Tab-separated table of C-alpha atoms in Angstrom:
chain	number	residue	atom	x	y	z
A	1	MET	CA	11.265	20.110	8.100
A	2	ALA	CA	10.460	16.562	7.054
A	3	VAL	CA	7.197	15.213	8.390
A	4	VAL	CA	7.621	11.601	9.303
A	5	LYS	CA	4.698	9.452	10.286
A	6	GLY	CA	6.184	6.991	12.685
A	7	ASN	CA	4.910	4.016	14.587
A	8	SER	CA	1.918	4.730	16.768
A	9	GLN	CA	4.252	5.227	19.693
A	10	GLY	CA	5.688	8.207	17.853
A	11	SER	CA	9.158	6.943	17.096
A	12	GLN	CA	11.503	9.493	15.557
A	13	ALA	CA	13.231	9.154	12.241
A	14	ASN	CA	16.674	9.578	13.762
A	15	GLY	CA	18.079	6.331	15.078
A	16	ALA	CA	18.649	5.657	18.723
A	17	GLY	CA	22.386	5.319	18.263
A	18	GLY	CA	24.419	2.337	19.296
A	19	ASN	CA	26.960	1.535	16.677
A	20	GLY	CA	27.590	5.019	15.437
A	21	ASN	CA	25.349	4.973	12.404
A	22	GLY	CA	22.142	5.596	14.296
A	23	ARG	CA	20.879	2.049	14.252
A	24	SER	CA	19.782	0.234	17.316
A	25	THR	CA	21.868	-2.710	18.381
A	26	TRP	CA	19.370	-3.922	20.945
A	27	PRO	CA	18.686	-7.609	21.119
A	28	SER	CA	15.823	-8.589	18.895
A	29	ARG	CA	12.336	-7.672	19.934
A	30	GLY	CA	11.126	-8.918	16.601
A	31	LYS	CA	8.193	-11.206	16.781
A	32	GLY	CA	7.548	-14.142	14.566
A	33	TYR	CA	4.479	-13.900	12.422
A	34	SER	CA	1.977	-16.650	11.800
A	35	VAL	CA	-0.354	-16.092	8.879
A	36	PRO	CA	-3.809	-16.812	10.352
A	37	GLY	CA	-5.448	-19.932	9.002
A	38	SER	CA	-2.583	-20.899	6.706
A	39	GLY	CA	-0.111	-22.679	8.961
A	40	VAL	CA	2.674	-20.481	7.551
A	41	THR	CA	4.943	-19.108	10.251
A	42	PHE	CA	7.826	-16.718	9.836
A	43	PRO	CA	10.378	-16.953	12.661
A	44	PRO	CA	11.347	-13.858	14.650
A	45	LEU	CA	14.112	-11.679	13.270
A	46	ARG	CA	17.271	-11.610	15.374
A	47	ASN	CA	17.718	-7.878	15.075
A	48	ARG	CA	15.544	-4.839	15.542
A	49	LEU	CA	15.189	-3.600	11.990
A	50	LYS	CA	14.038	-0.190	10.898
A	51	ALA	CA	12.266	0.648	7.653
A	52	LEU	CA	11.081	3.727	5.786
A	53	VAL	CA	8.061	3.572	3.474
A	54	VAL	CA	7.976	6.358	0.895
A	55	ASP	CA	4.493	6.635	-0.634
A	56	ASP	CA	1.879	9.351	-0.756
A	57	MET	CA	-1.155	7.061	-1.053
A	58	SER	CA	-2.394	6.679	2.500
A	59	ALA	CA	-4.040	3.275	1.965
A	60	CYS	CA	-0.767	1.979	0.510
A	61	TYR	CA	1.569	3.191	3.216
A	62	ARG	CA	-0.825	2.224	5.979
A	63	TYR	CA	-0.937	-1.319	4.621
A	64	GLU	CA	2.805	-1.608	3.960
A	65	ARG	CA	3.604	-0.302	7.411
A	66	ALA	CA	1.286	-2.925	8.923
A	67	ILE	CA	3.013	-5.726	6.999
A	68	LEU	CA	6.449	-4.587	8.226
A	69	GLN	CA	5.232	-4.016	11.782
A	70	SER	CA	3.802	-7.541	11.862
A	71	PHE	CA	7.434	-8.740	11.542
A	72	GLY	CA	8.431	-6.386	14.353
A	73	VAL	CA	10.099	-3.901	11.994
A	74	GLU	CA	9.937	-0.335	13.280
A	75	THR	CA	8.487	1.592	10.338
A	76	ASP	CA	8.334	5.276	9.472
A	77	VAL	CA	6.586	6.893	6.518
A	78	ALA	CA	7.518	9.778	4.262
A	79	GLU	CA	4.911	10.984	1.784
A	80	THR	CA	7.170	12.794	-0.642
A	81	GLY	CA	10.552	12.291	-2.227
A	82	GLU	CA	11.732	15.551	-0.709
A	83	GLU	CA	10.809	14.378	2.804
A	84	ALA	CA	12.605	11.079	2.284
A	85	VAL	CA	15.759	12.817	1.076
A	86	GLU	CA	15.635	15.280	3.979
A	87	ILE	CA	15.294	12.434	6.465
A	88	PHE	CA	18.502	10.879	5.193
A	89	ALA	CA	20.221	14.250	4.947
A	90	ASN	CA	19.460	14.675	8.663
A	91	GLY	CA	21.392	11.507	9.426
A	92	ALA	CA	18.616	8.984	9.958
A	93	TYR	CA	19.430	5.331	9.498
A	94	TYR	CA	17.202	2.651	8.047
A	95	ASP	CA	17.843	-0.963	7.168
A	96	LEU	CA	15.218	-0.984	4.439
A	97	VAL	CA	13.430	1.537	2.246
A	98	LEU	CA	10.268	0.783	0.284
A	99	ILE	CA	9.693	3.458	-2.323
A	100	GLU	CA	6.935	4.141	-4.865
A	101	LYS	CA	7.662	5.732	-8.237
A	102	TYR	CA	4.912	8.328	-8.334
A	103	LEU	CA	4.793	10.545	-5.298
A	104	THR	CA	3.388	14.063	-5.337
A	105	ILE	CA	2.651	14.833	-8.976
A	106	TYR	CA	5.359	16.884	-10.664
A	107	ALA	CA	7.493	16.944	-7.531
A	108	MET	CA	10.425	14.602	-6.887
A	109	THR	CA	9.720	11.068	-8.093
A	110	GLY	CA	10.685	7.923	-6.242
A	111	VAL	CA	13.363	7.326	-8.870
A	112	GLU	CA	14.986	10.696	-8.217
A	113	ALA	CA	14.693	10.251	-4.454
A	114	THR	CA	16.392	6.847	-4.767
A	115	ARG	CA	19.234	8.385	-6.767
A	116	ARG	CA	19.736	11.137	-4.207
A	117	ILE	CA	19.570	8.822	-1.216
A	118	ARG	CA	22.126	6.513	-2.803
A	119	GLY	CA	24.185	9.565	-3.651
A	120	MET	CA	24.370	10.328	0.069
A	121	GLY	CA	26.023	6.974	0.640
A	122	PHE	CA	23.068	4.925	1.854
A	123	GLN	CA	23.903	1.278	1.296
A	124	GLY	CA	20.867	-0.353	2.876
A	125	LYS	CA	18.262	-2.316	0.940
A	126	MET	CA	15.985	-0.234	-1.284
A	127	LEU	CA	12.941	-1.820	-2.882
A	128	ALA	CA	10.731	-0.151	-5.469
A	129	VAL	CA	7.104	-0.958	-4.594
A	130	THR	CA	4.869	0.260	-7.336
A	131	ALA	CA	1.542	-0.311	-9.054
A	132	PHE	CA	2.533	-0.890	-12.666
A	133	THR	CA	5.573	-2.401	-14.260
A	134	SER	CA	7.230	-1.575	-17.545
A	135	GLN	CA	10.703	-2.144	-18.915
A	136	SER	CA	11.481	1.556	-18.820
A	137	ASP	CA	10.239	1.952	-15.219
A	138	ARG	CA	12.341	-0.982	-14.078
A	139	PHE	CA	15.399	0.282	-15.921
A	140	GLU	CA	15.021	3.774	-14.457
A	141	PHE	CA	14.726	2.458	-10.921
A	142	PHE	CA	17.603	-0.012	-11.162
A	143	ASP	CA	19.754	2.660	-12.719
A	144	ALA	CA	18.959	4.900	-9.735
A	145	GLY	CA	20.136	2.244	-7.314
A	146	ILE	CA	17.144	0.125	-6.325
A	147	ASP	CA	17.866	-3.471	-5.264
A	148	ALA	CA	14.571	-5.018	-6.327
A	149	TYR	CA	11.305	-4.071	-7.996
A	150	LEU	CA	8.056	-5.278	-6.450
A	151	ILE	CA	4.481	-4.844	-7.662
A	152	LYS	CA	1.806	-3.777	-5.208
A	153	PRO	CA	0.361	-5.134	-3.076
A	154	ILE	CA	3.318	-6.588	-1.182
A	155	THR	CA	2.702	-9.682	0.919
A	156	HIS	CA	4.503	-11.260	3.851
A	157	GLU	CA	5.938	-13.862	1.492
A	158	MET	CA	7.315	-11.177	-0.843
A	159	ILE	CA	9.029	-9.065	1.811
A	160	TRP	CA	10.309	-11.851	4.062
A	161	PRO	CA	13.368	-12.855	1.957
A	162	TYR	CA	14.641	-9.264	2.043
A	163	LEU	CA	14.144	-8.944	5.799
A	164	LEU	CA	15.910	-12.276	6.313
A	165	GLN	CA	18.809	-11.184	4.140
A	166	ILE	CA	19.197	-7.910	6.049
A	167	ASP	CA	18.866	-9.704	9.382
A	168	ASN	CA	21.490	-12.298	8.437
A	169	GLN	CA	23.950	-9.611	7.359
A	170	ILE	CA	23.940	-7.999	10.795
A	171	ALA	CA	26.360	-9.548	13.276
B	1	MET	CA	-31.943	-10.996	13.577
B	2	ASP	CA	-29.890	-13.011	16.033
B	3	ALA	CA	-26.123	-13.366	16.074
B	4	LEU	CA	-26.134	-16.731	14.312
B	5	GLN	CA	-28.278	-15.444	11.437
B	6	LEU	CA	-26.187	-12.313	11.138
B	7	ARG	CA	-22.999	-14.342	11.074
B	8	ARG	CA	-24.401	-16.543	8.327
B	9	GLN	CA	-25.517	-13.479	6.373
B	10	LEU	CA	-22.065	-11.942	6.710
B	11	ILE	CA	-20.370	-15.119	5.514
B	12	GLU	CA	-22.672	-15.343	2.498
B	13	TYR	CA	-22.298	-11.671	1.690
B	14	THR	CA	-18.509	-11.882	1.878
B	15	ALA	CA	-18.479	-14.928	-0.394
B	16	GLU	CA	-20.585	-12.985	-2.888
B	17	LEU	CA	-18.165	-10.052	-2.877
B	18	PHE	CA	-15.361	-12.427	-3.816
B	19	SER	CA	-17.300	-14.502	-6.351
B	20	GLU	CA	-18.546	-11.384	-8.151
B	21	GLY	CA	-15.006	-10.055	-8.343
B	22	PHE	CA	-15.496	-6.965	-6.214
B	23	LEU	CA	-12.813	-8.133	-3.829
B	24	ASP	CA	-9.789	-10.377	-4.179
B	25	GLU	CA	-7.393	-12.217	-1.887
B	26	GLN	CA	-5.779	-8.951	-0.802
B	27	PHE	CA	-8.868	-8.120	1.278
B	28	THR	CA	-8.251	-11.323	3.221
B	29	GLN	CA	-4.662	-10.150	3.819
B	30	LEU	CA	-6.074	-6.967	5.375
B	31	GLN	CA	-8.371	-8.962	7.618
B	32	GLN	CA	-5.484	-11.180	8.712
B	33	LEU	CA	-3.507	-8.109	9.767
B	34	GLN	CA	-6.315	-6.979	12.066
B	35	ASP	CA	-5.800	-7.997	15.671
B	36	GLU	CA	-6.305	-6.744	19.200
B	37	ASN	CA	-3.549	-4.151	18.685
B	38	ASN	CA	-5.169	-2.936	15.455
B	39	PRO	CA	-8.879	-3.720	15.967
B	40	ASP	CA	-10.105	-1.294	13.287
B	41	PHE	CA	-7.339	-1.855	10.779
B	42	VAL	CA	-9.548	-2.969	7.883
B	43	VAL	CA	-11.990	-0.071	8.272
B	44	GLU	CA	-9.060	2.365	8.532
B	45	VAL	CA	-7.321	1.196	5.379
B	46	VAL	CA	-10.567	0.974	3.401
B	47	SER	CA	-11.538	4.483	4.533
B	48	LEU	CA	-8.172	5.741	3.304
B	49	PHE	CA	-8.817	3.979	-0.006
B	50	PHE	CA	-12.166	5.813	-0.264
B	51	GLN	CA	-10.415	9.145	0.353
B	52	ASP	CA	-7.610	8.386	-2.129
B	53	SER	CA	-10.082	7.245	-4.789
B	54	GLU	CA	-12.435	10.183	-4.576
B	55	ARG	CA	-9.579	12.616	-4.889
B	56	LEU	CA	-7.957	10.766	-7.779
B	57	LEU	CA	-11.192	10.238	-9.719
B	58	ASN	CA	-11.843	13.987	-9.425
B	59	GLU	CA	-8.328	14.733	-10.639
B	60	LEU	CA	-8.773	12.442	-13.630
B	61	ALA	CA	-12.100	14.074	-14.519
B	62	LYS	CA	-10.497	17.499	-14.207
B	63	SER	CA	-7.594	16.484	-16.439
B	64	LEU	CA	-9.935	15.141	-19.105
B	65	SER	CA	-11.940	18.397	-19.095
B	66	GLN	CA	-8.878	20.512	-20.007
B	67	GLN	CA	-8.248	21.857	-23.499
B	68	GLU	CA	-4.729	20.510	-23.410
B	69	ILE	CA	-4.841	17.090	-21.803
B	70	ASP	CA	-1.870	16.239	-19.622
B	71	PHE	CA	-1.519	12.502	-20.256
B	72	LYS	CA	1.572	12.236	-18.084
B	73	LYS	CA	-0.335	13.606	-15.106
B	74	MET	CA	-3.250	11.267	-15.762
B	75	ASP	CA	-0.852	8.340	-15.999
B	76	ALA	CA	0.533	9.232	-12.576
B	77	HIS	CA	-2.938	9.538	-11.059
B	78	VAL	CA	-4.179	6.238	-12.421
B	79	HIS	CA	-0.960	4.643	-11.222
B	80	GLN	CA	-1.727	5.914	-7.732
B	81	LEU	CA	-5.349	4.742	-7.923
B	82	LYS	CA	-4.267	1.271	-8.998
B	83	GLY	CA	-1.862	1.155	-6.060
B	84	SER	CA	-4.509	2.208	-3.585
B	85	SER	CA	-7.180	-0.161	-4.944
B	86	SER	CA	-4.743	-3.079	-5.038
B	87	SER	CA	-3.848	-2.475	-1.397
B	88	VAL	CA	-7.428	-3.181	-0.297
B	89	GLY	CA	-8.253	-5.849	-2.878
B	90	ALA	CA	-10.749	-3.743	-4.857
B	91	HIS	CA	-10.265	-5.991	-7.856
B	92	ARG	CA	-12.684	-4.489	-10.374
B	93	VAL	CA	-11.469	-0.947	-9.695
B	94	GLN	CA	-7.920	-2.169	-10.167
B	95	ARG	CA	-8.759	-3.769	-13.518
B	96	SER	CA	-10.446	-0.617	-14.745
B	97	CYS	CA	-7.253	1.294	-13.901
B	98	ILE	CA	-5.294	-1.033	-16.180
B	99	SER	CA	-7.729	-0.333	-19.029
B	100	PHE	CA	-7.563	3.404	-18.401
B	101	ARG	CA	-3.798	3.358	-18.485
B	102	ASP	CA	-3.844	1.608	-21.864
B	103	PHE	CA	-6.112	4.334	-23.292
B	104	CYS	CA	-3.961	7.004	-21.681
B	105	ASN	CA	-0.766	5.571	-23.174
B	106	ALA	CA	-2.460	5.575	-26.578
B	107	LYS	CA	-3.623	9.167	-25.971
B	108	ASN	CA	-7.146	7.986	-26.743
B	109	VAL	CA	-9.320	10.648	-25.140
B	110	GLU	CA	-12.651	9.002	-25.950
B	111	GLY	CA	-11.399	5.746	-24.512
B	112	CYS	CA	-10.218	7.526	-21.365
B	113	LEU	CA	-13.568	9.264	-20.924
B	114	GLU	CA	-15.489	6.036	-21.300
B	115	CYS	CA	-13.133	4.194	-19.028
B	116	LEU	CA	-13.325	6.902	-16.392
B	117	GLN	CA	-17.096	6.427	-16.241
B	118	LYS	CA	-16.539	2.727	-15.746
B	119	MET	CA	-13.971	3.393	-13.003
B	120	LYS	CA	-16.387	5.717	-11.206
B	121	HIS	CA	-19.116	3.109	-11.489
B	122	GLU	CA	-16.911	0.305	-10.185
B	123	TYR	CA	-15.691	2.484	-7.343
B	124	SER	CA	-19.253	3.421	-6.402
B	125	LEU	CA	-20.308	-0.239	-6.409
B	126	VAL	CA	-17.401	-1.456	-4.272
B	127	LYS	CA	-17.870	1.441	-1.868
B	128	ASP	CA	-21.528	0.481	-1.342
B	129	LYS	CA	-20.631	-3.180	-0.965
B	130	LEU	CA	-17.908	-2.481	1.588
B	131	GLU	CA	-20.118	-0.131	3.570
B	132	THR	CA	-22.748	-2.864	3.731
B	133	PHE	CA	-20.074	-5.352	4.792
B	134	PHE	CA	-18.899	-3.114	7.638
B	135	ASP	CA	-22.488	-2.473	8.633
B	136	LEU	CA	-23.123	-6.215	8.933
B	137	GLU	CA	-19.926	-6.622	10.958
B	138	GLN	CA	-21.026	-3.845	13.262
B	139	GLN	CA	-24.460	-5.399	13.720
B	140	LEU	CA	-22.875	-8.747	14.497
B	141	SER	CA	-20.564	-7.138	17.029
B	142	THR	CA	-23.519	-5.375	18.678
B	143	THR	CA	-25.372	-8.666	19.133
B	144	GLY	CA	-22.254	-10.135	20.743
B	145	GLY	CA	-21.544	-12.467	17.868
B	146	SER	CA	-17.983	-13.393	16.914
B	147	PRO	CA	-16.802	-12.487	13.415
B	148	PRO	CA	-16.110	-15.358	11.019
B	149	PRO	CA	-12.395	-16.041	10.421
B	150	PRO	CA	-10.963	-14.433	7.261
């Protein structure tokens, strides 16, 4: 059984339903985010987005979840590739997946998990979020079906364009 | 020490942590994410970094003590440590991970051993510094002082 660390309110991985694919079609409860002391403000998202962070480093996923939650994105966590794949196999829906390359050592990598999730028909945005970059790592991930490759740590400015793109694609 | 003195001390200490390269801008990002809904966010994430680091440094030491060194496993572990340290802004630990990875890719065992000692040292230093930082914050909070903005 996949163990999913959800929002503090204990949200489940399976979507609330609404348009048949498990995603919520509620009006936006997204909040805008103002970066303290910088004058930079990101407007609220129109839709209630849902994200999955796949990383087994607790400091990393705790931080990434906080960044997404600050935009009002409901965010779950899976610590292994196997958990992430099982979540999707159980019919969960996400608008966005952030996935690290190295998960539990010698178990399923983020690359393999990406390939399997895409193989199940998931067409949402998948971003590799990883600590090092190399040509071969990038090639492997893009070949598996990732949409973009980001280097840790992610920032509001880095993730915002992807959230905006997803938000704008939803009617 | 009164709240004003403590606040000044905290500001100076924080500036030192940045100027000496122990912390980078990412630490400020953590502080900016802390709010009334997540009042202990920075301490939580840093504590997780401490846990991640201690485990990974032990794993690296264990790997380097084996007859047959598994460089692929060490590469994965240092990758994870770099990720964790970058998430809290532990700049010097992060940089030592980059050096370790270079030695690991070159299968240079001596280089890895030396670099691991440096990583442990940098981790120990930043851990002490951060614990002092949180201690000062706690003292300031106890005296009723308001924390300086990040």
